[in-house]
Structure formats: structure tokens, C-alpha cells
PDB file of C-alpha atoms in Angstrom:
ATOM      1  CA  MET K 685     216.649 157.534 252.019  1.00  0.00           C
ATOM      2  CA  ILE K 686     213.339 158.458 250.392  1.00  0.00           C
ATOM      3  CA  ALA K 687     215.015 161.281 248.462  1.00  0.00           C
ATOM      4  CA  HIS K 688     217.694 158.869 247.241  1.00  0.00           C
ATOM      5  CA  CYS K 689     215.061 156.414 245.964  1.00  0.00           C
ATOM      6  CA  GLU K 690     213.083 159.168 244.248  1.00  0.00           C
ATOM      7  CA  ASN K 691     216.179 160.568 242.566  1.00  0.00           C
ATOM      8  CA  SER K 692     217.286 157.114 241.399  1.00  0.00           C
ATOM      9  CA  GLY K 693     213.806 156.121 240.226  1.00  0.00           C
ATOM     10  CA  ASP K 694     214.583 152.394 240.246  1.00  0.00           C
ATOM     11  CA  ARG K 695     214.380 151.413 243.929  1.00  0.00           C
ATOM     12  CA  MET K 696     212.125 151.684 246.962  1.00  0.00           C
ATOM     13  CA  ALA K 697     212.687 152.460 250.632  1.00  0.00           C
ATOM     14  CA  ILE K 698     211.303 150.091 253.289  1.00  0.00           C
ATOM     15  CA  LEU K 699     210.719 152.066 256.477  1.00  0.00           C
ATOM     16  CA  ASP K 700     210.145 150.958 260.073  1.00  0.00           C
ATOM     17  CA  ALA K 701     207.783 152.603 262.528  1.00  0.00           C
ATOM     18  CA  PRO K 702     209.284 153.588 265.905  1.00  0.00           C
ATOM     19  CA  PRO K 703     209.283 150.799 268.504  1.00  0.00           C
ATOM     20  CA  ASP K 704     206.816 150.389 271.379  1.00  0.00           C
ATOM     21  CA  LEU K 705     204.014 152.440 269.834  1.00  0.00           C
ATOM     22  CA  LEU K 706     200.329 151.595 270.106  1.00  0.00           C
ATOM     23  CA  PRO K 707     198.215 151.710 266.922  1.00  0.00           C
ATOM     24  CA  GLN K 708     196.787 155.130 267.776  1.00  0.00           C
ATOM     25  CA  GLU K 709     200.246 156.443 268.573  1.00  0.00           C
ATOM     26  CA  VAL K 710     201.774 155.198 265.331  1.00  0.00           C
ATOM     27  CA  LEU K 711     198.823 156.713 263.452  1.00  0.00           C
ATOM     28  CA  GLU K 712     199.470 160.091 265.049  1.00  0.00           C
ATOM     29  CA  TRP K 713     203.208 159.748 264.340  1.00  0.00           C
ATOM     30  CA  ARG K 714     202.469 158.978 260.688  1.00  0.00           C
ATOM     31  CA  MET K 715     200.114 161.926 260.236  1.00  0.00           C
ATOM     32  CA  ASN K 716     201.816 164.600 262.371  1.00  0.00           C
ATOM     33  CA  THR K 717     205.516 163.723 262.522  1.00  0.00           C
ATOM     34  CA  ALA K 718     206.411 161.524 259.559  1.00  0.00           C
ATOM     35  CA  GLY K 719     204.274 163.227 256.952  1.00  0.00           C
ATOM     36  CA  TYR K 720     206.065 161.528 254.058  1.00  0.00           C
ATOM     37  CA  ASP K 721     204.248 161.390 250.735  1.00  0.00           C
ATOM     38  CA  SER K 722     206.227 159.223 248.337  1.00  0.00           C
ATOM     39  CA  LYS K 723     205.443 156.450 245.883  1.00  0.00           C
ATOM     40  CA  PHE K 724     208.977 155.136 246.371  1.00  0.00           C
ATOM     41  CA  ALA K 725     208.581 154.267 250.076  1.00  0.00           C
ATOM     42  CA  ALA K 726     206.601 151.773 252.172  1.00  0.00           C
ATOM     43  CA  LEU K 727     206.087 151.759 255.943  1.00  0.00           C
ATOM     44  CA  TYR K 728     205.637 148.669 258.150  1.00  0.00           C
ATOM     45  CA  TYR K 729     204.368 148.246 261.721  1.00  0.00           C
ATOM     46  CA  PRO K 730     204.886 146.785 264.351  1.00  0.00           C
ATOM     47  CA  TRP K 731     208.323 145.425 265.244  1.00  0.00           C
ATOM     48  CA  ILE K 732     208.717 141.652 265.297  1.00  0.00           C
ATOM     49  CA  GLU K 733     210.185 139.213 267.779  1.00  0.00           C
ATOM     50  CA  VAL K 734     213.001 136.916 266.645  1.00  0.00           C
ATOM     51  CA  MET K 735     215.502 134.648 268.350  1.00  0.00           C
ATOM     52  CA  ASN K 736     218.928 136.139 269.014  1.00  0.00           C
ATOM     53  CA  PRO K 737     221.413 133.605 267.553  1.00  0.00           C
ATOM     54  CA  LEU K 738     224.136 134.707 269.985  1.00  0.00           C
ATOM     55  CA  THR K 739     222.218 134.573 273.264  1.00  0.00           C
ATOM     56  CA  ASN K 740     219.430 132.215 272.180  1.00  0.00           C
ATOM     57  CA  GLN K 741     216.985 134.688 273.736  1.00  0.00           C
ATOM     58  CA  PRO K 742     214.047 136.481 272.094  1.00  0.00           C
ATOM     59  CA  MET K 743     214.599 140.052 270.957  1.00  0.00           C
ATOM     60  CA  MET K 744     212.583 142.727 269.173  1.00  0.00           C
ATOM     61  CA  VAL K 745     213.860 143.919 265.777  1.00  0.00           C
ATOM     62  CA  PRO K 746     212.505 146.319 263.141  1.00  0.00           C
ATOM     63  CA  PRO K 747     210.671 144.452 260.375  1.00  0.00           C
ATOM     64  CA  SER K 748     212.321 146.079 257.343  1.00  0.00           C
ATOM     65  CA  GLY K 749     215.015 143.404 256.915  1.00  0.00           C
ATOM     66  CA  HIS K 750     212.504 140.559 257.011  1.00  0.00           C
ATOM     67  CA  VAL K 751     210.154 142.468 254.707  1.00  0.00           C
ATOM     68  CA  ALA K 752     212.959 142.951 252.168  1.00  0.00           C
ATOM     69  CA  GLY K 753     213.511 139.195 252.173  1.00  0.00           C
ATOM     70  CA  LEU K 754     209.771 138.652 251.744  1.00  0.00           C
ATOM     71  CA  TRP K 755     209.789 140.950 248.708  1.00  0.00           C
ATOM     72  CA  CYS K 756     212.610 138.919 247.168  1.00  0.00           C
ATOM     73  CA  ARG K 757     210.831 135.649 247.880  1.00  0.00           C
ATOM     74  CA  THR K 758     207.637 136.915 246.264  1.00  0.00           C
ATOM     75  CA  ASP K 759     209.572 138.117 243.214  1.00  0.00           C
ATOM     76  CA  ALA K 760     211.172 134.694 242.799  1.00  0.00           C
ATOM     77  CA  THR K 761     208.033 132.613 243.314  1.00  0.00           C
ATOM     78  CA  ARG K 762     205.282 134.786 241.797  1.00  0.00           C
ATOM     79  CA  GLY K 763     206.848 137.780 240.078  1.00  0.00           C
ATOM     80  CA  VAL K 764     207.318 141.475 240.742  1.00  0.00           C
ATOM     81  CA  HIS K 765     203.668 142.120 239.842  1.00  0.00           C
ATOM     82  CA  LYS K 766     202.428 140.147 242.862  1.00  0.00           C
ATOM     83  CA  ALA K 767     201.698 142.329 245.885  1.00  0.00           C
ATOM     84  CA  PRO K 768     204.144 141.399 248.683  1.00  0.00           C
ATOM     85  CA  ALA K 769     201.337 140.798 251.178  1.00  0.00           C
ATOM     86  CA  ASN K 770     199.468 137.854 252.693  1.00  0.00           C
ATOM     87  CA  GLU K 771     202.885 136.237 252.927  1.00  0.00           C
ATOM     88  CA  VAL K 772     204.487 134.644 256.002  1.00  0.00           C
ATOM     89  CA  VAL K 773     207.323 136.545 257.686  1.00  0.00           C
ATOM     90  CA  MET K 774     209.954 133.842 257.970  1.00  0.00           C
ATOM     91  CA  GLY K 775     211.813 133.744 261.299  1.00  0.00           C
ATOM     92  CA  ALA K 776     209.291 135.871 263.198  1.00  0.00           C
ATOM     93  CA  ASN K 777     208.128 134.347 266.499  1.00  0.00           C
ATOM     94  CA  GLY K 778     205.988 137.199 267.791  1.00  0.00           C
ATOM     95  CA  LEU K 779     204.891 140.795 267.398  1.00  0.00           C
ATOM     96  CA  GLY K 780     205.399 143.949 269.397  1.00  0.00           C
ATOM     97  CA  PHE K 781     201.637 144.489 269.331  1.00  0.00           C
ATOM     98  CA  GLN K 782     198.689 142.329 268.284  1.00  0.00           C
ATOM     99  CA  ILE K 783     196.696 144.447 265.820  1.00  0.00           C
ATOM    100  CA  THR K 784     192.959 143.947 265.445  1.00  0.00           C
ATOM    101  CA  GLN K 785     191.075 144.110 262.166  1.00  0.00           C
ATOM    102  CA  ALA K 786     189.525 147.482 263.042  1.00  0.00           C
ATOM    103  CA  GLU K 787     192.910 148.965 263.960  1.00  0.00           C
ATOM    104  CA  GLN K 788     194.485 147.602 260.814  1.00  0.00           C
ATOM    105  CA  GLY K 789     191.786 149.212 258.674  1.00  0.00           C
ATOM    106  CA  GLY K 790     192.550 152.668 260.027  1.00  0.00           C
ATOM    107  CA  LEU K 791     196.304 152.259 259.646  1.00  0.00           C
ATOM    108  CA  ASN K 792     196.035 150.865 256.151  1.00  0.00           C
ATOM    109  CA  LYS K 793     194.198 153.969 254.918  1.00  0.00           C
ATOM    110  CA  VAL K 794     197.226 156.168 255.641  1.00  0.00           C
ATOM    111  CA  GLY K 795     199.769 153.800 254.109  1.00  0.00           C
ATOM    112  CA  ILE K 796     200.900 151.854 257.191  1.00  0.00           C
ATOM    113  CA  ASN K 797     201.318 148.201 256.246  1.00  0.00           C
ATOM    114  CA  CYS K 798     200.527 146.065 259.264  1.00  0.00           C
ATOM    115  CA  ILE K 799     202.082 142.760 260.256  1.00  0.00           C
ATOM    116  CA  ARG K 800     199.523 140.519 261.936  1.00  0.00           C
ATOM    117  CA  ALA K 801     199.377 137.096 263.553  1.00  0.00           C
ATOM    118  CA  PHE K 802     196.626 134.706 262.447  1.00  0.00           C
ATOM    119  CA  PRO K 803     195.776 131.483 264.307  1.00  0.00           C
ATOM    120  CA  GLY K 804     197.026 128.516 262.324  1.00  0.00           C
ATOM    121  CA  ARG K 805     198.449 130.726 259.555  1.00  0.00           C
ATOM    122  CA  GLY K 806     201.456 132.319 261.197  1.00  0.00           C
ATOM    123  CA  ILE K 807     202.668 135.913 261.172  1.00  0.00           C
ATOM    124  CA  ARG K 808     201.936 137.622 257.872  1.00  0.00           C
ATOM    125  CA  VAL K 809     202.369 140.971 256.186  1.00  0.00           C
ATOM    126  CA  TRP K 810     198.837 142.314 255.767  1.00  0.00           C
ATOM    127  CA  GLY K 811     199.240 145.395 253.607  1.00  0.00           C
ATOM    128  CA  ALA K 812     200.780 146.375 250.271  1.00  0.00           C
ATOM    129  CA  ARG K 813     200.557 150.154 250.040  1.00  0.00           C
ATOM    130  CA  THR K 814     203.104 152.853 249.382  1.00  0.00           C
ATOM    131  CA  MET K 815     203.209 156.117 251.316  1.00  0.00           C
ATOM    132  CA  SER K 816     201.798 158.055 248.369  1.00  0.00           C
ATOM    133  CA  SER K 817     198.519 159.972 248.429  1.00  0.00           C
ATOM    134  CA  ASP K 818     198.221 159.515 244.654  1.00  0.00           C
ATOM    135  CA  PRO K 819     195.777 156.637 244.007  1.00  0.00           C
ATOM    136  CA  GLU K 820     197.617 155.785 240.789  1.00  0.00           C
ATOM    137  CA  TRP K 821     200.672 154.791 242.851  1.00  0.00           C
ATOM    138  CA  ARG K 822     198.872 153.362 245.880  1.00  0.00           C
ATOM    139  CA  TYR K 823     200.260 149.826 245.631  1.00  0.00           C
ATOM    140  CA  ILE K 824     203.820 148.616 246.023  1.00  0.00           C
ATOM    141  CA  ASN K 825     203.607 146.076 243.232  1.00  0.00           C
ATOM    142  CA  VAL K 826     202.401 148.703 240.724  1.00  0.00           C
ATOM    143  CA  ARG K 827     205.357 150.992 241.479  1.00  0.00           C
ATOM    144  CA  ARG K 828     207.838 148.121 241.329  1.00  0.00           C
ATOM    145  CA  LEU K 829     206.304 146.766 238.117  1.00  0.00           C
ATOM    146  CA  PHE K 830     206.879 150.120 236.427  1.00  0.00           C
ATOM    147  CA  ASN K 831     210.434 150.153 237.755  1.00  0.00           C
ATOM    148  CA  PHE K 832     210.994 146.649 236.393  1.00  0.00           C
ATOM    149  CA  VAL K 833     209.533 147.402 232.956  1.00  0.00           C
ATOM    150  CA  SER K 834     211.352 150.703 232.481  1.00  0.00           C
ATOM    151  CA  GLU K 835     214.736 149.381 233.601  1.00  0.00           C
ATOM    152  CA  SER K 836     214.395 146.197 231.545  1.00  0.00           C
ATOM    153  CA  ILE K 837     213.526 148.086 228.360  1.00  0.00           C
ATOM    154  CA  MET K 838     216.290 150.637 228.895  1.00  0.00           C
ATOM    155  CA  GLU K 839     218.909 147.934 229.406  1.00  0.00           C
ATOM    156  CA  GLY K 840     217.561 145.798 226.569  1.00  0.00           C
ATOM    157  CA  THR K 841     217.726 148.591 224.005  1.00  0.00           C
ATOM    158  CA  GLN K 842     221.245 149.893 224.633  1.00  0.00           C
ATOM    159  CA  TRP K 843     222.208 148.504 221.231  1.00  0.00           C
ATOM    160  CA  SER K 844     220.242 151.385 219.646  1.00  0.00           C
ATOM    161  CA  VAL K 845     222.615 154.094 220.894  1.00  0.00           C
ATOM    162  CA  PHE K 846     224.375 155.836 217.960  1.00  0.00           C
ATOM    163  CA  GLU K 847     222.273 153.928 215.416  1.00  0.00           C
ATOM    164  CA  PRO K 848     220.813 155.961 212.514  1.00  0.00           C
ATOM    165  CA  ASN K 849     217.671 157.652 213.816  1.00  0.00           C
ATOM    166  CA  ASP K 850     215.258 156.695 211.059  1.00  0.00           C
ATOM    167  CA  GLU K 851     212.159 154.589 210.405  1.00  0.00           C
ATOM    168  CA  LYS K 852     214.148 151.354 210.540  1.00  0.00           C
ATOM    169  CA  LEU K 853     215.346 152.095 214.084  1.00  0.00           C
ATOM    170  CA  TRP K 854     211.829 153.010 215.189  1.00  0.00           C
ATOM    171  CA  ILE K 855     210.488 149.684 213.919  1.00  0.00           C
ATOM    172  CA  GLN K 856     213.229 147.759 215.699  1.00  0.00           C
ATOM    173  CA  LEU K 857     212.517 149.556 218.969  1.00  0.00           C
ATOM    174  CA  ARG K 858     208.792 148.880 218.661  1.00  0.00           C
ATOM    175  CA  ILE K 859     209.421 145.183 218.041  1.00  0.00           C
ATOM    176  CA  ALA K 860     211.880 144.864 220.939  1.00  0.00           C
ATOM    177  CA  ALA K 861     209.570 146.618 223.414  1.00  0.00           C
ATOM    178  CA  SER K 862     206.459 144.783 222.217  1.00  0.00           C
ATOM    179  CA  ASN K 863     208.117 141.362 222.497  1.00  0.00           C
ATOM    180  CA  PHE K 864     209.199 142.086 226.063  1.00  0.00           C
ATOM    181  CA  LEU K 865     205.792 143.443 227.115  1.00  0.00           C
ATOM    182  CA  LYS K 866     204.050 140.440 225.607  1.00  0.00           C
ATOM    183  CA  ARG K 867     206.097 138.152 227.858  1.00  0.00           C
ATOM    184  CA  VAL K 868     205.237 140.363 230.839  1.00  0.00           C
ATOM    185  CA  TRP K 869     201.548 140.145 229.911  1.00  0.00           C
ATOM    186  CA  SER K 870     201.784 136.358 229.512  1.00  0.00           C
ATOM    187  CA  ASP K 871     203.158 136.135 233.060  1.00  0.00           C
ATOM    188  CA  GLY K 872     199.992 137.796 234.358  1.00  0.00           C
ATOM    189  CA  ALA K 873     201.547 141.149 235.219  1.00  0.00           C
ATOM    190  CA  LEU K 874     199.343 143.233 232.909  1.00  0.00           C
ATOM    191  CA  PHE K 875     195.573 143.539 232.845  1.00  0.00           C
ATOM    192  CA  GLY K 876     193.722 142.666 229.657  1.00  0.00           C
ATOM    193  CA  SER K 877     192.517 139.633 227.756  1.00  0.00           C
ATOM    194  CA  THR K 878     194.677 140.523 224.727  1.00  0.00           C
ATOM    195  CA  PRO K 879     198.054 142.247 224.352  1.00  0.00           C
ATOM    196  CA  ALA K 880     196.352 145.236 222.739  1.00  0.00           C
ATOM    197  CA  GLU K 881     194.307 145.750 225.898  1.00  0.00           C
ATOM    198  CA  ALA K 882     197.327 145.362 228.181  1.00  0.00           C
ATOM    199  CA  TYR K 883     199.887 147.721 226.625  1.00  0.00           C
ATOM    200  CA  TYR K 884     200.816 149.875 223.659  1.00  0.00           C
ATOM    201  CA  VAL K 885     204.122 150.930 222.084  1.00  0.00           C
ATOM    202  CA  LYS K 886     204.430 154.060 219.941  1.00  0.00           C
ATOM    203  CA  CYS K 887     207.656 155.004 218.192  1.00  0.00           C
ATOM    204  CA  ASP K 888     207.209 156.811 214.884  1.00  0.00           C
ATOM    205  CA  SER K 889     207.450 160.210 213.253  1.00  0.00           C
ATOM    206  CA  GLU K 890     204.842 161.586 215.643  1.00  0.00           C
ATOM    207  CA  THR K 891     206.941 160.876 218.741  1.00  0.00           C
ATOM    208  CA  ASN K 892     210.143 161.746 216.869  1.00  0.00           C
ATOM    209  CA  PRO K 893     209.612 165.025 215.007  1.00  0.00           C
ATOM    210  CA  PRO K 894     212.551 166.738 213.251  1.00  0.00           C
ATOM    211  CA  GLU K 895     213.504 168.825 216.299  1.00  0.00           C
ATOM    212  CA  VAL K 896     213.834 165.663 218.419  1.00  0.00           C
ATOM    213  CA  ILE K 897     215.987 163.998 215.763  1.00  0.00           C
ATOM    214  CA  GLU K 898     218.173 167.107 215.521  1.00  0.00           C
ATOM    215  CA  ALA K 899     218.666 166.941 219.306  1.00  0.00           C
ATOM    216  CA  GLY K 900     220.068 163.398 218.922  1.00  0.00           C
ATOM    217  CA  GLN K 901     217.146 161.764 220.699  1.00  0.00           C
ATOM    218  CA  VAL K 902     214.768 158.940 219.918  1.00  0.00           C
ATOM    219  CA  ILE K 903     211.523 158.769 221.888  1.00  0.00           C
ATOM    220  CA  CYS K 904     209.556 155.560 222.341  1.00  0.00           C
ATOM    221  CA  GLU K 905     206.267 155.963 224.209  1.00  0.00           C
ATOM    222  CA  ILE K 906     204.987 152.955 226.172  1.00  0.00           C
ATOM    223  CA  GLY K 907     201.784 152.516 228.170  1.00  0.00           C
ATOM    224  CA  ILE K 908     200.858 149.553 230.346  1.00  0.00           C
ATOM    225  CA  ALA K 909     197.779 148.554 232.366  1.00  0.00           C
ATOM    226  CA  PRO K 910     199.067 146.925 235.584  1.00  0.00           C
ATOM    227  CA  VAL K 911     197.070 144.479 237.661  1.00  0.00           C
ATOM    228  CA  LYS K 912     196.158 145.663 241.143  1.00  0.00           C
ATOM    229  CA  PRO K 913     195.630 143.560 244.274  1.00  0.00           C
ATOM    230  CA  ALA K 914     192.177 142.697 245.605  1.00  0.00           C
ATOM    231  CA  GLU K 915     192.136 144.251 249.050  1.00  0.00           C
ATOM    232  CA  PHE K 916     188.544 143.377 249.935  1.00  0.00           C
ATOM    233  CA  VAL K 917     186.602 140.383 248.674  1.00  0.00           C
ATOM    234  CA  ILE K 918     182.828 140.118 249.204  1.00  0.00           C
ATOM    235  CA  PHE K 919     180.919 136.849 248.951  1.00  0.00           C
ATOM    236  CA  ARG K 920     177.130 136.919 248.622  1.00  0.00           C
ATOM    237  CA  LEU K 921     175.421 133.595 249.225  1.00  0.00           C
ATOM    238  CA  SER K 922     171.804 132.992 248.201  1.00  0.00           C
ATOM    239  CA  GLN K 923     169.554 130.139 249.319  1.00  0.00           C
ATOM    240  CA  PHE K 924     166.923 128.991 246.802  1.00  0.00           C
ATOM    241  CA  SER K 925     163.803 126.896 247.340  1.00  0.00           C
ATOM    242  CA  GLY K 926     163.555 123.559 245.637  1.00  0.00           C
ATOM    243  CA  GLY K 927     160.205 124.288 243.952  1.00  0.00           C
ATOM    244  CA  GLU K 928     160.193 127.415 241.828  1.00  0.00           C
ATOM    245  CA  GLY K 929     163.814 128.432 242.309  1.00  0.00           C
ATOM    246  CA  ALA K 930     162.834 131.644 244.101  1.00  0.00           C
ATOM    247  CA  ALA K 931     165.275 133.035 246.611  1.00  0.00           C
ATOM    248  CA  ASP K 932     164.198 132.392 250.200  1.00  0.00           C
ATOM    249  CA  SER K 933     166.879 134.472 251.870  1.00  0.00           C
ATOM    250  CA  LEU K 934     170.011 136.404 251.078  1.00  0.00           C
ATOM    251  CA  SER K 935     173.060 136.582 253.296  1.00  0.00           C
ATOM    252  CA  ALA K 936     176.367 138.349 252.774  1.00  0.00           C
ATOM    253  CA  MET K 937     179.775 137.387 254.108  1.00  0.00           C
ATOM    254  CA  ALA K 938     182.745 139.725 253.732  1.00  0.00           C
ATOM    255  CA  VAL K 939     186.280 138.368 253.804  1.00  0.00           C
ATOM    256  CA  PRO K 940     188.724 141.263 254.263  1.00  0.00           C
ATOM    257  CA  LEU K 941     192.163 140.881 252.724  1.00  0.00           C
ATOM    258  CA  PHE K 942     193.881 144.215 253.335  1.00  0.00           C
ATOM    259  CA  ASP K 943     191.532 147.191 253.371  1.00  0.00           C
ATOM    260  CA  THR K 944     188.421 147.153 255.554  1.00  0.00           C
ATOM    261  CA  ALA K 945     187.006 150.400 254.207  1.00  0.00           C
ATOM    262  CA  THR K 946     187.437 150.744 250.442  1.00  0.00           C
ATOM    263  CA  PRO K 947     186.565 147.601 248.467  1.00  0.00           C
ATOM    264  CA  LEU K 948     188.394 147.310 245.163  1.00  0.00           C
ATOM    265  CA  ALA K 949     187.269 143.877 244.142  1.00  0.00           C
ATOM    266  CA  ALA K 950     183.997 142.031 244.577  1.00  0.00           C
ATOM    267  CA  ILE K 951     183.189 138.466 243.679  1.00  0.00           C
ATOM    268  CA  PHE K 952     179.493 137.650 243.795  1.00  0.00           C
ATOM    269  CA  CYS K 953     178.694 133.963 244.246  1.00  0.00           C
ATOM    270  CA  SER K 954     174.947 133.898 243.568  1.00  0.00           C
ATOM    271  CA  MET K 955     173.235 133.767 240.188  1.00  0.00           C
ATOM    272  CA  ARG K 956     175.760 135.906 238.379  1.00  0.00           C
ATOM    273  CA  VAL K 957     179.136 137.558 238.603  1.00  0.00           C
ATOM    274  CA  ARG K 958     178.658 141.313 238.409  1.00  0.00           C
ATOM    275  CA  ARG K 959     182.089 142.924 238.616  1.00  0.00           C
ATOM    276  CA  ALA K 960     185.646 141.779 238.214  1.00  0.00           C
ATOM    277  CA  SER K 961     188.518 143.706 239.790  1.00  0.00           C
ATOM    278  CA  GLN K 962     191.965 144.371 238.303  1.00  0.00           C
ATOM    279  CA  SER K 963     193.502 141.308 239.916  1.00  0.00           C
ATOM    280  CA  SER K 964     195.057 138.254 238.421  1.00  0.00           C
ATOM    281  CA  ALA K 965     192.352 136.147 240.054  1.00  0.00           C
ATOM    282  CA  ALA K 966     189.692 138.050 238.129  1.00  0.00           C
ATOM    283  CA  ARG K 967     191.301 137.164 234.789  1.00  0.00           C
ATOM    284  CA  ALA K 968     189.390 133.879 234.845  1.00  0.00           C
ATOM    285  CA  VAL K 969     186.113 135.819 234.449  1.00  0.00           C
ATOM    286  CA  PRO K 970     185.384 136.852 230.832  1.00  0.00           C
ATOM    287  CA  ALA K 971     185.942 140.595 230.862  1.00  0.00           C
ATOM    288  CA  ALA K 972     185.188 143.535 228.618  1.00  0.00           C
ATOM    289  CA  PRO K 973     187.905 146.096 229.422  1.00  0.00           C
ATOM    290  CA  ALA K 974     187.210 149.742 228.755  1.00  0.00           C
ATOM    291  CA  ARG K 975     188.583 151.127 225.529  1.00  0.00           C
ATOM    292  CA  ALA K 976     189.577 154.589 224.391  1.00  0.00           C
ATOM    293  CA  SER K 977     186.530 156.581 223.320  1.00  0.00           C
ATOM    294  CA  THR K 978     188.280 158.454 220.486  1.00  0.00           C
ATOM    295  CA  ALA K 979     189.712 156.600 217.556  1.00  0.00           C
ATOM    296  CA  GLY K 980     193.451 156.970 217.266  1.00  0.00           C
ATOM    297  CA  SER K 981     193.895 158.363 220.755  1.00  0.00           C
ATOM    298  CA  ILE K 982     196.578 156.977 223.038  1.00  0.00           C
ATOM    299  CA  PRO K 983     195.137 154.585 225.644  1.00  0.00           C
ATOM    300  CA  SER K 984     195.130 155.832 229.214  1.00  0.00           C
ATOM    301  CA  LEU K 985     197.835 154.654 231.599  1.00  0.00           C
ATOM    302  CA  LYS K 986     195.161 154.051 234.212  1.00  0.00           C
ATOM    303  CA  GLY K 987     194.102 150.467 234.835  1.00  0.00           C
ATOM    304  CA  PHE K 988     190.992 149.170 233.162  1.00  0.00           C
ATOM    305  CA  MET K 989     187.855 148.206 235.121  1.00  0.00           C
ATOM    306  CA  ALA K 990     186.110 145.185 233.727  1.00  0.00           C
ATOM    307  CA  THR K 991     182.455 144.210 234.063  1.00  0.00           C
ATOM    308  CA  ALA K 992     181.085 140.809 233.289  1.00  0.00           C
ATOM    309  CA  ILE K 993     177.841 138.835 233.578  1.00  0.00           C
ATOM    310  CA  ARG K 994     177.763 135.081 234.043  1.00  0.00           C
ATOM    311  CA  THR K 995     174.649 132.998 234.680  1.00  0.00           C
ATOM    312  CA  MET K 996     174.861 130.034 237.035  1.00  0.00           C
ATOM    313  CA  PRO K 997     172.343 127.140 236.846  1.00  0.00           C
ATOM    314  CA  ILE K 998     169.921 127.509 239.712  1.00  0.00           C
ATOM    315  CA  GLY K 999     169.781 123.757 240.029  1.00  0.00           C
ATOM    316  CA  LEU K1000     173.348 123.771 241.346  1.00  0.00           C
ATOM    317  CA  LEU K1001     172.237 125.899 244.273  1.00  0.00           C
ATOM    318  CA  ARG K1002     169.095 123.950 245.157  1.00  0.00           C
ATOM    319  CA  PRO K1003     169.226 121.678 248.191  1.00  0.00           C
ATOM    320  CA  LYS K1004     168.994 117.977 247.399  1.00  0.00           C
ATOM    321  CA  PRO K1005     165.529 116.492 248.123  1.00  0.00           C
ATOM    322  CA  ALA K1006     165.287 114.328 251.203  1.00  0.00           C
ATOM    323  CA  PRO K1007     165.195 110.583 250.472  1.00  0.00           C
ATOM    324  CA  ARG K1008     161.739 108.990 250.690  1.00  0.00           C
TER     325      ARG K1008
END
């Protein structure tokens, strides 16, 4: 199945872990038996409990079918760029194993997406990683966003087949691709405060030299900066005195989302915001995305890391004086 998805290049495989395995056992199975390394596959654990409609009795089923429905629901409500995680598994009444936060952190590092039960919040998918060791293709939504963009542009430019391969065609292709990518950027799928920071389209004599034209080909080069999910959010809370505004104490509270080991995003709620991750939530913070260091060079396909500074009035953090 993984080979089929890799050969097709426009689909992903959703895999199930074997049933009745403990977290340490499924970790050993992943590392020693199922040593898959593919950006076109995702693995989920554990199995879930549902109600058998024929016998009206509970039964354990692999989660891949429910996860596929969750992917579709996320695509319809948020878009393909949204990581299919922190979403409720509809129809699930229980789990084959209750995973702790520490166990989930170890499994998440090796690409095992855990399904966990949270009091008052239901049963949720709590991971959004592929089975790839390449950090560029670590997240499911990044891989699927590239699939979506490439397939959409290919299907939307079929009119160009057998057209004269000249400057006029190159301009038309650039306009068609740029208009589509601008809509994708407007939907929040690409990182950057302006379209120029989110993507580029190059189709000219440089990408189409005479030998390419003689071969009957037209090459249009496209680069995009996808948004990536915030797996770990850190909140730092500071308490200030009412007199001089000096900090009396500093406490930190970490709220894990997916990964408990490698923070990708940090939101500092004290006097200033220091870093903004490549997530759609961080777009609200004024950012200064990294730019290419050499003039005229093609921007990197890697995502951009933004840094920002924002001052907060200390008076907002001071405790109100007691009434006299």
C-alpha cells in the first residue's frame, strides 16, 4: 500500500498498529518490525471501541476508517492545510489502551500518532506526523498540501497542452499558477504576510531553454512555504509588583499539544512576544519572515521562521489595589 501511494504521488496510506499491544510493544514493533520510512504514510495507535450495529455490543476495530473520515471532515471544515489532529473521533466509545502523556511523547517521536481520551473532551487524535525521517515531510498536512497544490495546478493547466511554447504561454502559466496560489495563501495555507513571502512562480527562458523546448516540454517552477502545526505551546506568566513594576516572581506553564520533547512553537505571555512559529495562529503576530540572502536567487522551499517583539503595558499585569 505504501509503495502504491509513493508511486502515485497523490495519496496517502493510513496504517493501523497491531491489536492488543502495549505502548512499549508497539514502539518495538515500529522500530524493529515495521521499519517503514515514507512521507506518504501515517500510523495510528491504539484500536478503538465502537458499537456493533448488528449485535448492539461493543467491539474493537482498527482506527484507520475513522481516521480517514476525520481527515475528510477536517478538509471540509478547515482545509487540507489544517493538521488532522486534536479532533474528536466520531463514533468511538473507548480505546484499546489508555495512553499517558509520557508514553505518547515517546511514540510521537517515531511517527506513531496516538489516539487519546481526555476527560470532558472525548476521544481525540493526538498526533499529525507521517512515517518519514525527513523533517521536511514530518507532518501530514504539509505532505497533503503539496499533493493538493500540485494536482490542482496540473489539472487547471491542461489547456496549455499543444499550445505554442513561447513567451506568451509562459506568461499565461505564471498568471494561472499565481492566481491559484494567492487563493491558497488567502485561506491561511501558506506562511507569510504577503504573497511574495508565501510562494513564487518561475516560468521563463531560464526554466525553458532551447533544449527543453525542442523536447516538447514546458517547465514551470513553483515554491511554497507551508504552515506547520504547533505541537508544543509554552506559556510564561509573570507577576509584577504594583509599585515599580518590577517582577516579583516568574512561573512557567507548558501546555503540550502533540510533541512533549521538541517544541516547535512558543507563545510568551509576559512583557513581550519573542518567537512566532509557522502556524496559522501565529499569523496574528507581526512577523519578519526570513528572506533569501542573495539577490535574484530562488527562495528556499523550507518554511520560514519568524521572530517578533511586542511590548505589553505593564499596567495590564499589575494587580488592582485593594479598596480603602
